[in-house]
Each structure stands twice: as C-alpha cells, then as structure tokens.
C-alpha cells in the first residue's frame, strides 16, 4: 500500500476546508435527511474547533441566490469567510488556495455543498497539486443519491479519500486516552447514536 494512503490524519498535519455551505444551496440537498446533514456539518465543525485545527471557510457569491454561509458553521468556527466573486471551483480562487497553503499542512479535510461541484472540483484539483484530500461526504450534500454516488466514484478515481466526519474524528483522536479523547467523544455523542455508549460510560464513571 502506498504511504500516501496509509499515513494518518493528526491534529498537526490537517486543515479543514468548509466550502459553500450556503443557505440557498442547502435547500437543494436531497441525498440525506436535512436534520442529519446539519448534525454532520456541526459535528465536523466542532471536532475542528475542539482540536484547534486551522479552518478555511469560503462562499460563492453569497450576496446572490446561493445565500450566506449557514449560521452553524460561523457560530462554531468564526465568521471569517472568503467570498469568491465567481469561481465555481474554490481552488481557482487565490485567496482560498492561499489560505490553505499558509497553514503549511498537506492534508485537507474538505466538505462542500454541493458534493458534485463545490466539493468534488477543489478536491480533485488539490490532489493534482500534491495535497492529500479527505472528502467528508456526509457533511456535504447534493441533489440525489445518484449524483452523490457519481461524485464519490470520480473523486475516488482521482485519488481523493472519501470518508465521513465520524471516521475523521476517530482517526484524529487516535486513542481514547488522548488529551482530547473525552471531549471528542462528547462531540460524537452529541450528533450520533453513540450518545448511548457515551452516557453509559459517564454513568459508570459516576459510580466509582
């Protein structure tokens, strides 16, 4: 197995890119339940904040019909947004690409609305320039399952690592005994059915 596929994510080598999670675009997402998608986006944002990962947020023409970035992301990661005047592929925007480059990190944890454009295009472009991209498809969304699946296949063919936010969290945590293990477990519990396991653990700790 190539080292690039086996090398792990760490809090020291990763940057998060949240691309075009805009209110006007979110309305069109039908490949997953909207409440679940919102929980996944919040989960990804919260794990980034918990681990103090550098995060880059961008929006495509937010003054137009695409609308502003969803408030959940701004609430968690801050309100600095790179507004693109017209580029569809965020990687074509010098400010966005420059913000990624400025971190000095080569692993990009990337999510976007819609999956087959806002996520897929910059993911493939970044891989072509030597970055290791983790496409978080459950914190992204698009028109329907067929469109999502086609985007996942094309990204995989290009060397993008298709993943989920919970898998990213676990890989970054690495060990439950890590400094942020309990806090990350709380993030997972807040947004998934892992809540039952987490509650059981906390209850057992209170009885000791």
JSON list of C-alpha atoms in Angstrom, two decimals:
[
{"chain": "A", "resi": 1, "resn": "UNK", "atom": "CA", "xyz": [0.00, 0.00, 0.00]},
{"chain": "A", "resi": 2, "resn": "UNK", "atom": "CA", "xyz": [1.27, 3.46, -0.89]},
{"chain": "A", "resi": 3, "resn": "UNK", "atom": "CA", "xyz": [2.31, 5.56, 2.08]},
{"chain": "A", "resi": 4, "resn": "UNK", "atom": "CA", "xyz": [0.02, 8.39, 0.98]},
{"chain": "A", "resi": 5, "resn": "UNK", "atom": "CA", "xyz": [-3.00, 6.14, 1.53]},
{"chain": "A", "resi": 6, "resn": "UNK", "atom": "CA", "xyz": [-1.79, 4.76, 4.87]},
{"chain": "A", "resi": 7, "resn": "UNK", "atom": "CA", "xyz": [-0.45, 7.91, 6.53]},
{"chain": "A", "resi": 8, "resn": "UNK", "atom": "CA", "xyz": [-2.80, 9.00, 9.30]},
{"chain": "A", "resi": 9, "resn": "UNK", "atom": "CA", "xyz": [-4.51, 12.26, 9.97]},
{"chain": "A", "resi": 10, "resn": "UNK", "atom": "CA", "xyz": [-3.20, 14.06, 13.04]},
{"chain": "A", "resi": 11, "resn": "UNK", "atom": "CA", "xyz": [-4.10, 17.37, 14.71]},
{"chain": "A", "resi": 12, "resn": "UNK", "atom": "CA", "xyz": [-0.71, 18.61, 13.49]},
{"chain": "A", "resi": 13, "resn": "UNK", "atom": "CA", "xyz": [-0.95, 17.76, 9.79]},
{"chain": "A", "resi": 14, "resn": "UNK", "atom": "CA", "xyz": [-4.56, 18.60, 8.87]},
{"chain": "A", "resi": 15, "resn": "UNK", "atom": "CA", "xyz": [-6.54, 21.67, 7.81]},
{"chain": "A", "resi": 16, "resn": "UNK", "atom": "CA", "xyz": [-10.32, 21.84, 7.44]},
{"chain": "A", "resi": 17, "resn": "UNK", "atom": "CA", "xyz": [-11.98, 23.43, 4.39]},
{"chain": "A", "resi": 18, "resn": "UNK", "atom": "CA", "xyz": [-15.71, 24.19, 4.51]},
{"chain": "A", "resi": 19, "resn": "UNK", "atom": "CA", "xyz": [-16.86, 25.09, 1.01]},
{"chain": "A", "resi": 20, "resn": "UNK", "atom": "CA", "xyz": [-20.14, 26.78, 0.06]},
{"chain": "A", "resi": 21, "resn": "UNK", "atom": "CA", "xyz": [-22.36, 25.55, 2.89]},
{"chain": "A", "resi": 22, "resn": "UNK", "atom": "CA", "xyz": [-24.76, 28.30, 1.87]},
{"chain": "A", "resi": 23, "resn": "UNK", "atom": "CA", "xyz": [-28.42, 28.57, 2.76]},
{"chain": "A", "resi": 24, "resn": "UNK", "atom": "CA", "xyz": [-29.62, 28.82, -0.83]},
{"chain": "A", "resi": 25, "resn": "UNK", "atom": "CA", "xyz": [-27.70, 25.70, -1.86]},
{"chain": "A", "resi": 26, "resn": "UNK", "atom": "CA", "xyz": [-28.70, 23.68, 1.21]},
{"chain": "A", "resi": 27, "resn": "UNK", "atom": "CA", "xyz": [-32.33, 23.84, 0.12]},
{"chain": "A", "resi": 28, "resn": "UNK", "atom": "CA", "xyz": [-31.50, 21.66, -2.92]},
{"chain": "A", "resi": 29, "resn": "UNK", "atom": "CA", "xyz": [-29.79, 18.84, -0.97]},
{"chain": "A", "resi": 30, "resn": "UNK", "atom": "CA", "xyz": [-31.88, 15.68, -1.07]},
{"chain": "A", "resi": 31, "resn": "UNK", "atom": "CA", "xyz": [-29.36, 12.84, -0.71]},
{"chain": "A", "resi": 32, "resn": "UNK", "atom": "CA", "xyz": [-29.75, 12.70, 3.08]},
{"chain": "A", "resi": 33, "resn": "UNK", "atom": "CA", "xyz": [-32.15, 13.88, 5.74]},
{"chain": "A", "resi": 34, "resn": "UNK", "atom": "CA", "xyz": [-31.62, 17.64, 6.23]},
{"chain": "A", "resi": 35, "resn": "UNK", "atom": "CA", "xyz": [-31.53, 17.35, 10.02]},
{"chain": "A", "resi": 36, "resn": "UNK", "atom": "CA", "xyz": [-28.90, 14.62, 9.79]},
{"chain": "A", "resi": 37, "resn": "UNK", "atom": "CA", "xyz": [-26.86, 16.66, 7.34]},
{"chain": "A", "resi": 38, "resn": "UNK", "atom": "CA", "xyz": [-26.96, 19.64, 9.70]},
{"chain": "A", "resi": 39, "resn": "UNK", "atom": "CA", "xyz": [-25.82, 17.42, 12.58]},
{"chain": "A", "resi": 40, "resn": "UNK", "atom": "CA", "xyz": [-22.95, 16.09, 10.47]},
{"chain": "A", "resi": 41, "resn": "UNK", "atom": "CA", "xyz": [-21.83, 19.59, 9.48]},
{"chain": "A", "resi": 42, "resn": "UNK", "atom": "CA", "xyz": [-21.94, 20.72, 13.09]},
{"chain": "A", "resi": 43, "resn": "UNK", "atom": "CA", "xyz": [-20.04, 17.61, 14.18]},
{"chain": "A", "resi": 44, "resn": "UNK", "atom": "CA", "xyz": [-17.25, 18.23, 11.67]},
{"chain": "A", "resi": 45, "resn": "UNK", "atom": "CA", "xyz": [-17.07, 21.89, 12.69]},
{"chain": "A", "resi": 46, "resn": "UNK", "atom": "CA", "xyz": [-17.00, 21.04, 16.40]},
{"chain": "A", "resi": 47, "resn": "UNK", "atom": "CA", "xyz": [-14.23, 18.48, 16.05]},
{"chain": "A", "resi": 48, "resn": "UNK", "atom": "CA", "xyz": [-12.18, 21.09, 14.17]},
{"chain": "A", "resi": 49, "resn": "UNK", "atom": "CA", "xyz": [-12.75, 23.60, 16.98]},
{"chain": "A", "resi": 50, "resn": "UNK", "atom": "CA", "xyz": [-12.02, 21.04, 19.71]},
{"chain": "A", "resi": 51, "resn": "UNK", "atom": "CA", "xyz": [-8.67, 20.15, 18.16]},
{"chain": "A", "resi": 52, "resn": "UNK", "atom": "CA", "xyz": [-7.94, 23.76, 17.17]},
{"chain": "A", "resi": 53, "resn": "UNK", "atom": "CA", "xyz": [-7.45, 22.74, 13.54]},
{"chain": "A", "resi": 54, "resn": "UNK", "atom": "CA", "xyz": [-6.93, 25.64, 11.13]},
{"chain": "A", "resi": 55, "resn": "UNK", "atom": "CA", "xyz": [-10.19, 26.08, 9.25]},
{"chain": "A", "resi": 56, "resn": "UNK", "atom": "CA", "xyz": [-10.90, 27.85, 5.98]},
{"chain": "A", "resi": 57, "resn": "UNK", "atom": "CA", "xyz": [-14.48, 28.82, 5.09]},
{"chain": "A", "resi": 58, "resn": "UNK", "atom": "CA", "xyz": [-15.46, 30.01, 1.63]},
{"chain": "A", "resi": 59, "resn": "UNK", "atom": "CA", "xyz": [-18.68, 31.08, -0.08]},
{"chain": "A", "resi": 60, "resn": "UNK", "atom": "CA", "xyz": [-19.59, 31.52, -3.73]},
{"chain": "A", "resi": 61, "resn": "UNK", "atom": "CA", "xyz": [-21.28, 34.86, -4.45]},
{"chain": "A", "resi": 62, "resn": "UNK", "atom": "CA", "xyz": [-23.06, 34.98, -1.05]},
{"chain": "A", "resi": 63, "resn": "UNK", "atom": "CA", "xyz": [-24.92, 38.17, -1.98]},
{"chain": "A", "resi": 64, "resn": "UNK", "atom": "CA", "xyz": [-26.71, 36.25, -4.74]},
{"chain": "A", "resi": 65, "resn": "UNK", "atom": "CA", "xyz": [-29.16, 33.32, -4.72]},
{"chain": "A", "resi": 66, "resn": "UNK", "atom": "CA", "xyz": [-26.61, 30.93, -3.17]},
{"chain": "A", "resi": 67, "resn": "UNK", "atom": "CA", "xyz": [-27.08, 32.86, 0.06]},
{"chain": "A", "resi": 68, "resn": "UNK", "atom": "CA", "xyz": [-24.82, 33.24, 3.11]},
{"chain": "A", "resi": 69, "resn": "UNK", "atom": "CA", "xyz": [-22.91, 30.52, 4.93]},
{"chain": "A", "resi": 70, "resn": "UNK", "atom": "CA", "xyz": [-25.18, 28.57, 7.29]},
{"chain": "A", "resi": 71, "resn": "UNK", "atom": "CA", "xyz": [-25.01, 30.15, 10.76]},
{"chain": "A", "resi": 72, "resn": "UNK", "atom": "CA", "xyz": [-23.99, 26.88, 12.48]},
{"chain": "A", "resi": 73, "resn": "UNK", "atom": "CA", "xyz": [-20.55, 26.96, 10.87]},
{"chain": "A", "resi": 74, "resn": "UNK", "atom": "CA", "xyz": [-19.99, 30.62, 11.71]},
{"chain": "A", "resi": 75, "resn": "UNK", "atom": "CA", "xyz": [-21.12, 30.05, 15.28]},
{"chain": "A", "resi": 76, "resn": "UNK", "atom": "CA", "xyz": [-18.54, 27.30, 15.78]},
{"chain": "A", "resi": 77, "resn": "UNK", "atom": "CA", "xyz": [-15.60, 28.26, 13.57]},
{"chain": "A", "resi": 78, "resn": "UNK", "atom": "CA", "xyz": [-15.89, 32.04, 13.46]},
{"chain": "A", "resi": 79, "resn": "UNK", "atom": "CA", "xyz": [-17.20, 34.46, 10.87]},
{"chain": "A", "resi": 80, "resn": "UNK", "atom": "CA", "xyz": [-14.18, 34.86, 8.61]},
{"chain": "A", "resi": 81, "resn": "UNK", "atom": "CA", "xyz": [-15.42, 33.83, 5.16]},
{"chain": "A", "resi": 82, "resn": "UNK", "atom": "CA", "xyz": [-13.52, 34.01, 1.88]},
{"chain": "A", "resi": 83, "resn": "UNK", "atom": "CA", "xyz": [-16.11, 35.32, -0.58]},
{"chain": "A", "resi": 84, "resn": "UNK", "atom": "CA", "xyz": [-15.47, 34.24, -4.15]},
{"chain": "A", "resi": 85, "resn": "UNK", "atom": "CA", "xyz": [-16.72, 36.62, -6.86]},
{"chain": "A", "resi": 86, "resn": "UNK", "atom": "CA", "xyz": [-17.35, 33.96, -9.48]},
{"chain": "A", "resi": 87, "resn": "UNK", "atom": "CA", "xyz": [-15.03, 30.95, -9.41]},
{"chain": "A", "resi": 88, "resn": "UNK", "atom": "CA", "xyz": [-17.04, 27.71, -9.29]},
{"chain": "A", "resi": 89, "resn": "UNK", "atom": "CA", "xyz": [-14.00, 25.66, -8.26]},
{"chain": "A", "resi": 90, "resn": "UNK", "atom": "CA", "xyz": [-12.81, 27.17, -4.99]},
{"chain": "A", "resi": 91, "resn": "UNK", "atom": "CA", "xyz": [-9.26, 26.01, -5.77]},
{"chain": "A", "resi": 92, "resn": "UNK", "atom": "CA", "xyz": [-9.21, 28.58, -8.61]},
{"chain": "A", "resi": 93, "resn": "UNK", "atom": "CA", "xyz": [-9.61, 31.39, -6.07]},
{"chain": "A", "resi": 94, "resn": "UNK", "atom": "CA", "xyz": [-6.24, 32.78, -4.98]},
{"chain": "A", "resi": 95, "resn": "UNK", "atom": "CA", "xyz": [-7.45, 33.76, -1.51]},
{"chain": "A", "resi": 96, "resn": "UNK", "atom": "CA", "xyz": [-8.89, 30.33, -0.73]},
{"chain": "A", "resi": 97, "resn": "UNK", "atom": "CA", "xyz": [-5.92, 28.43, -2.09]},
{"chain": "A", "resi": 98, "resn": "UNK", "atom": "CA", "xyz": [-3.54, 30.85, -0.37]},
{"chain": "A", "resi": 99, "resn": "UNK", "atom": "CA", "xyz": [-5.27, 30.33, 2.99]},
{"chain": "A", "resi": 100, "resn": "UNK", "atom": "CA", "xyz": [-4.78, 26.57, 2.66]},
{"chain": "A", "resi": 101, "resn": "UNK", "atom": "CA", "xyz": [-1.15, 27.00, 1.62]},
{"chain": "A", "resi": 102, "resn": "UNK", "atom": "CA", "xyz": [-0.47, 29.38, 4.51]},
{"chain": "A", "resi": 103, "resn": "UNK", "atom": "CA", "xyz": [-1.18, 26.62, 7.04]},
{"chain": "A", "resi": 104, "resn": "UNK", "atom": "CA", "xyz": [1.74, 24.58, 5.70]},
{"chain": "A", "resi": 105, "resn": "UNK", "atom": "CA", "xyz": [-0.41, 21.47, 6.01]},
{"chain": "A", "resi": 106, "resn": "UNK", "atom": "CA", "xyz": [-0.82, 18.94, 3.20]},
{"chain": "A", "resi": 107, "resn": "UNK", "atom": "CA", "xyz": [-3.86, 17.03, 4.43]},
{"chain": "A", "resi": 108, "resn": "UNK", "atom": "CA", "xyz": [-7.15, 18.78, 3.73]},
{"chain": "A", "resi": 109, "resn": "UNK", "atom": "CA", "xyz": [-10.35, 17.64, 5.43]},
{"chain": "A", "resi": 110, "resn": "UNK", "atom": "CA", "xyz": [-12.87, 19.01, 2.94]},
{"chain": "A", "resi": 111, "resn": "UNK", "atom": "CA", "xyz": [-16.66, 19.27, 2.82]},
{"chain": "A", "resi": 112, "resn": "UNK", "atom": "CA", "xyz": [-18.90, 21.21, 0.48]},
{"chain": "A", "resi": 113, "resn": "UNK", "atom": "CA", "xyz": [-22.36, 21.93, -0.86]},
{"chain": "A", "resi": 114, "resn": "UNK", "atom": "CA", "xyz": [-22.95, 20.60, -3.45]},
{"chain": "A", "resi": 115, "resn": "UNK", "atom": "CA", "xyz": [-20.94, 17.38, -3.36]},
{"chain": "A", "resi": 116, "resn": "UNK", "atom": "CA", "xyz": [-20.51, 17.01, -7.12]},
{"chain": "A", "resi": 117, "resn": "UNK", "atom": "CA", "xyz": [-19.30, 20.57, -7.70]},
{"chain": "A", "resi": 118, "resn": "UNK", "atom": "CA", "xyz": [-18.28, 22.55, -4.62]},
{"chain": "A", "resi": 119, "resn": "UNK", "atom": "CA", "xyz": [-16.56, 19.54, -3.02]},
{"chain": "A", "resi": 120, "resn": "UNK", "atom": "CA", "xyz": [-15.51, 17.42, -5.98]},
{"chain": "A", "resi": 121, "resn": "UNK", "atom": "CA", "xyz": [-13.83, 20.09, -8.12]},
{"chain": "A", "resi": 122, "resn": "UNK", "atom": "CA", "xyz": [-11.46, 21.53, -5.47]},
{"chain": "A", "resi": 123, "resn": "UNK", "atom": "CA", "xyz": [-10.80, 18.08, -4.02]},
{"chain": "A", "resi": 124, "resn": "UNK", "atom": "CA", "xyz": [-9.57, 16.76, -7.37]},
{"chain": "A", "resi": 125, "resn": "UNK", "atom": "CA", "xyz": [-7.64, 19.98, -8.08]},
{"chain": "A", "resi": 126, "resn": "UNK", "atom": "CA", "xyz": [-5.88, 19.85, -4.70]},
{"chain": "A", "resi": 127, "resn": "UNK", "atom": "CA", "xyz": [-4.91, 16.21, -5.15]},
{"chain": "A", "resi": 128, "resn": "UNK", "atom": "CA", "xyz": [-3.43, 17.07, -8.55]},
{"chain": "A", "resi": 129, "resn": "UNK", "atom": "CA", "xyz": [-1.14, 19.55, -6.76]},
{"chain": "A", "resi": 130, "resn": "UNK", "atom": "CA", "xyz": [0.09, 17.06, -4.19]},
{"chain": "A", "resi": 131, "resn": "UNK", "atom": "CA", "xyz": [-2.39, 17.51, -1.36]},
{"chain": "A", "resi": 132, "resn": "UNK", "atom": "CA", "xyz": [-3.98, 14.59, 0.47]},
{"chain": "A", "resi": 133, "resn": "UNK", "atom": "CA", "xyz": [-7.72, 15.32, 0.48]},
{"chain": "A", "resi": 134, "resn": "UNK", "atom": "CA", "xyz": [-10.31, 13.70, 2.73]},
{"chain": "A", "resi": 135, "resn": "UNK", "atom": "CA", "xyz": [-13.75, 14.36, 1.22]},
{"chain": "A", "resi": 136, "resn": "UNK", "atom": "CA", "xyz": [-16.30, 14.26, 4.04]},
{"chain": "A", "resi": 137, "resn": "UNK", "atom": "CA", "xyz": [-19.37, 13.25, 2.10]},
{"chain": "A", "resi": 138, "resn": "UNK", "atom": "CA", "xyz": [-21.83, 13.15, 4.99]},
{"chain": "A", "resi": 139, "resn": "UNK", "atom": "CA", "xyz": [-21.02, 16.79, 5.86]},
{"chain": "A", "resi": 140, "resn": "UNK", "atom": "CA", "xyz": [-21.69, 17.59, 2.22]},
{"chain": "A", "resi": 141, "resn": "UNK", "atom": "CA", "xyz": [-24.89, 17.24, 0.20]},
{"chain": "A", "resi": 142, "resn": "UNK", "atom": "CA", "xyz": [-26.33, 17.26, -3.30]},
{"chain": "A", "resi": 143, "resn": "UNK", "atom": "CA", "xyz": [-29.43, 16.74, -5.40]},
{"chain": "A", "resi": 144, "resn": "UNK", "atom": "CA", "xyz": [-29.91, 12.97, -5.04]},
{"chain": "A", "resi": 145, "resn": "UNK", "atom": "CA", "xyz": [-28.15, 9.65, -4.36]},
{"chain": "A", "resi": 146, "resn": "UNK", "atom": "CA", "xyz": [-27.18, 9.08, -8.00]},
{"chain": "A", "resi": 147, "resn": "UNK", "atom": "CA", "xyz": [-25.38, 12.42, -8.21]},
{"chain": "A", "resi": 148, "resn": "UNK", "atom": "CA", "xyz": [-23.62, 11.80, -4.89]},
{"chain": "A", "resi": 149, "resn": "UNK", "atom": "CA", "xyz": [-22.50, 8.31, -5.91]},
{"chain": "A", "resi": 150, "resn": "UNK", "atom": "CA", "xyz": [-21.17, 9.54, -9.25]},
{"chain": "A", "resi": 151, "resn": "UNK", "atom": "CA", "xyz": [-19.17, 12.25, -7.47]},
{"chain": "A", "resi": 152, "resn": "UNK", "atom": "CA", "xyz": [-17.78, 9.76, -4.97]},
{"chain": "A", "resi": 153, "resn": "UNK", "atom": "CA", "xyz": [-16.63, 7.46, -7.77]},
{"chain": "A", "resi": 154, "resn": "UNK", "atom": "CA", "xyz": [-14.98, 10.28, -9.70]},
{"chain": "A", "resi": 155, "resn": "UNK", "atom": "CA", "xyz": [-13.20, 11.56, -6.59]},
{"chain": "A", "resi": 156, "resn": "UNK", "atom": "CA", "xyz": [-12.00, 8.07, -5.72]},
{"chain": "A", "resi": 157, "resn": "UNK", "atom": "CA", "xyz": [-10.66, 7.59, -9.25]},
{"chain": "A", "resi": 158, "resn": "UNK", "atom": "CA", "xyz": [-8.68, 10.82, -8.82]},
{"chain": "A", "resi": 159, "resn": "UNK", "atom": "CA", "xyz": [-7.12, 9.74, -5.53]},
{"chain": "A", "resi": 160, "resn": "UNK", "atom": "CA", "xyz": [-9.38, 11.65, -3.13]},
{"chain": "A", "resi": 161, "resn": "UNK", "atom": "CA", "xyz": [-10.09, 9.80, 0.12]},
{"chain": "A", "resi": 162, "resn": "UNK", "atom": "CA", "xyz": [-13.87, 9.60, 0.54]},
{"chain": "A", "resi": 163, "resn": "UNK", "atom": "CA", "xyz": [-14.80, 9.47, 4.21]},
{"chain": "A", "resi": 164, "resn": "UNK", "atom": "CA", "xyz": [-17.26, 10.53, 6.94]},
{"chain": "A", "resi": 165, "resn": "UNK", "atom": "CA", "xyz": [-16.89, 13.02, 9.75]},
{"chain": "A", "resi": 166, "resn": "UNK", "atom": "CA", "xyz": [-17.04, 10.37, 12.49]},
{"chain": "A", "resi": 167, "resn": "UNK", "atom": "CA", "xyz": [-14.23, 8.42, 10.81]},
{"chain": "A", "resi": 168, "resn": "UNK", "atom": "CA", "xyz": [-12.18, 11.63, 10.63]},
{"chain": "A", "resi": 169, "resn": "UNK", "atom": "CA", "xyz": [-12.84, 12.26, 14.33]},
{"chain": "A", "resi": 170, "resn": "UNK", "atom": "CA", "xyz": [-11.72, 8.76, 15.30]},
{"chain": "A", "resi": 171, "resn": "UNK", "atom": "CA", "xyz": [-8.58, 8.96, 13.17]},
{"chain": "A", "resi": 172, "resn": "UNK", "atom": "CA", "xyz": [-7.63, 12.32, 14.65]},
{"chain": "A", "resi": 173, "resn": "UNK", "atom": "CA", "xyz": [-8.36, 11.15, 18.20]},
{"chain": "A", "resi": 174, "resn": "UNK", "atom": "CA", "xyz": [-6.20, 8.04, 17.69]},
{"chain": "A", "resi": 175, "resn": "UNK", "atom": "CA", "xyz": [-6.55, 6.90, 21.32]},
{"chain": "A", "resi": 176, "resn": "UNK", "atom": "CA", "xyz": [-9.39, 7.32, 23.82]},
{"chain": "A", "resi": 177, "resn": "UNK", "atom": "CA", "xyz": [-6.74, 8.14, 26.42]},
{"chain": "A", "resi": 178, "resn": "UNK", "atom": "CA", "xyz": [-5.55, 11.16, 24.47]},
{"chain": "A", "resi": 179, "resn": "UNK", "atom": "CA", "xyz": [-5.86, 14.64, 25.97]},
{"chain": "A", "resi": 180, "resn": "UNK", "atom": "CA", "xyz": [-8.95, 15.40, 23.87]},
{"chain": "A", "resi": 181, "resn": "UNK", "atom": "CA", "xyz": [-10.43, 11.89, 23.94]},
{"chain": "A", "resi": 182, "resn": "UNK", "atom": "CA", "xyz": [-13.32, 12.56, 26.31]},
{"chain": "A", "resi": 183, "resn": "UNK", "atom": "CA", "xyz": [-14.17, 15.88, 24.67]},
{"chain": "A", "resi": 184, "resn": "UNK", "atom": "CA", "xyz": [-14.18, 14.36, 21.19]},
{"chain": "A", "resi": 185, "resn": "UNK", "atom": "CA", "xyz": [-16.33, 11.53, 22.49]},
{"chain": "A", "resi": 186, "resn": "UNK", "atom": "CA", "xyz": [-18.79, 14.17, 23.59]},
{"chain": "A", "resi": 187, "resn": "UNK", "atom": "CA", "xyz": [-18.86, 15.67, 20.09]},
{"chain": "A", "resi": 188, "resn": "UNK", "atom": "CA", "xyz": [-19.56, 12.24, 18.62]},
{"chain": "A", "resi": 189, "resn": "UNK", "atom": "CA", "xyz": [-22.26, 11.60, 21.21]},
{"chain": "A", "resi": 190, "resn": "UNK", "atom": "CA", "xyz": [-23.99, 14.92, 20.55]},
{"chain": "A", "resi": 191, "resn": "UNK", "atom": "CA", "xyz": [-24.55, 14.20, 16.88]},
{"chain": "A", "resi": 192, "resn": "UNK", "atom": "CA", "xyz": [-24.83, 10.40, 16.52]},
{"chain": "A", "resi": 193, "resn": "UNK", "atom": "CA", "xyz": [-26.38, 7.39, 18.22]},
{"chain": "A", "resi": 194, "resn": "UNK", "atom": "CA", "xyz": [-23.05, 6.98, 20.02]},
{"chain": "A", "resi": 195, "resn": "UNK", "atom": "CA", "xyz": [-24.84, 9.03, 22.69]},
{"chain": "A", "resi": 196, "resn": "UNK", "atom": "CA", "xyz": [-25.98, 5.79, 24.35]},
{"chain": "A", "resi": 197, "resn": "UNK", "atom": "CA", "xyz": [-22.44, 4.46, 24.67]},
{"chain": "A", "resi": 198, "resn": "UNK", "atom": "CA", "xyz": [-21.17, 7.80, 25.93]},
{"chain": "A", "resi": 199, "resn": "UNK", "atom": "CA", "xyz": [-23.95, 8.05, 28.52]},
{"chain": "A", "resi": 200, "resn": "UNK", "atom": "CA", "xyz": [-23.16, 4.53, 29.74]},
{"chain": "A", "resi": 201, "resn": "UNK", "atom": "CA", "xyz": [-19.52, 5.45, 30.12]},
{"chain": "A", "resi": 202, "resn": "UNK", "atom": "CA", "xyz": [-20.27, 8.61, 32.07]},
{"chain": "A", "resi": 203, "resn": "UNK", "atom": "CA", "xyz": [-22.70, 6.71, 34.30]},
{"chain": "A", "resi": 204, "resn": "UNK", "atom": "CA", "xyz": [-20.06, 4.07, 35.08]},
{"chain": "A", "resi": 205, "resn": "UNK", "atom": "CA", "xyz": [-17.57, 6.80, 35.99]},
{"chain": "A", "resi": 206, "resn": "UNK", "atom": "CA", "xyz": [-20.04, 8.36, 38.42]},
{"chain": "A", "resi": 207, "resn": "UNK", "atom": "CA", "xyz": [-20.45, 5.06, 40.29]},
{"chain": "A", "resi": 208, "resn": "UNK", "atom": "CA", "xyz": [-16.74, 4.69, 41.02]}
]
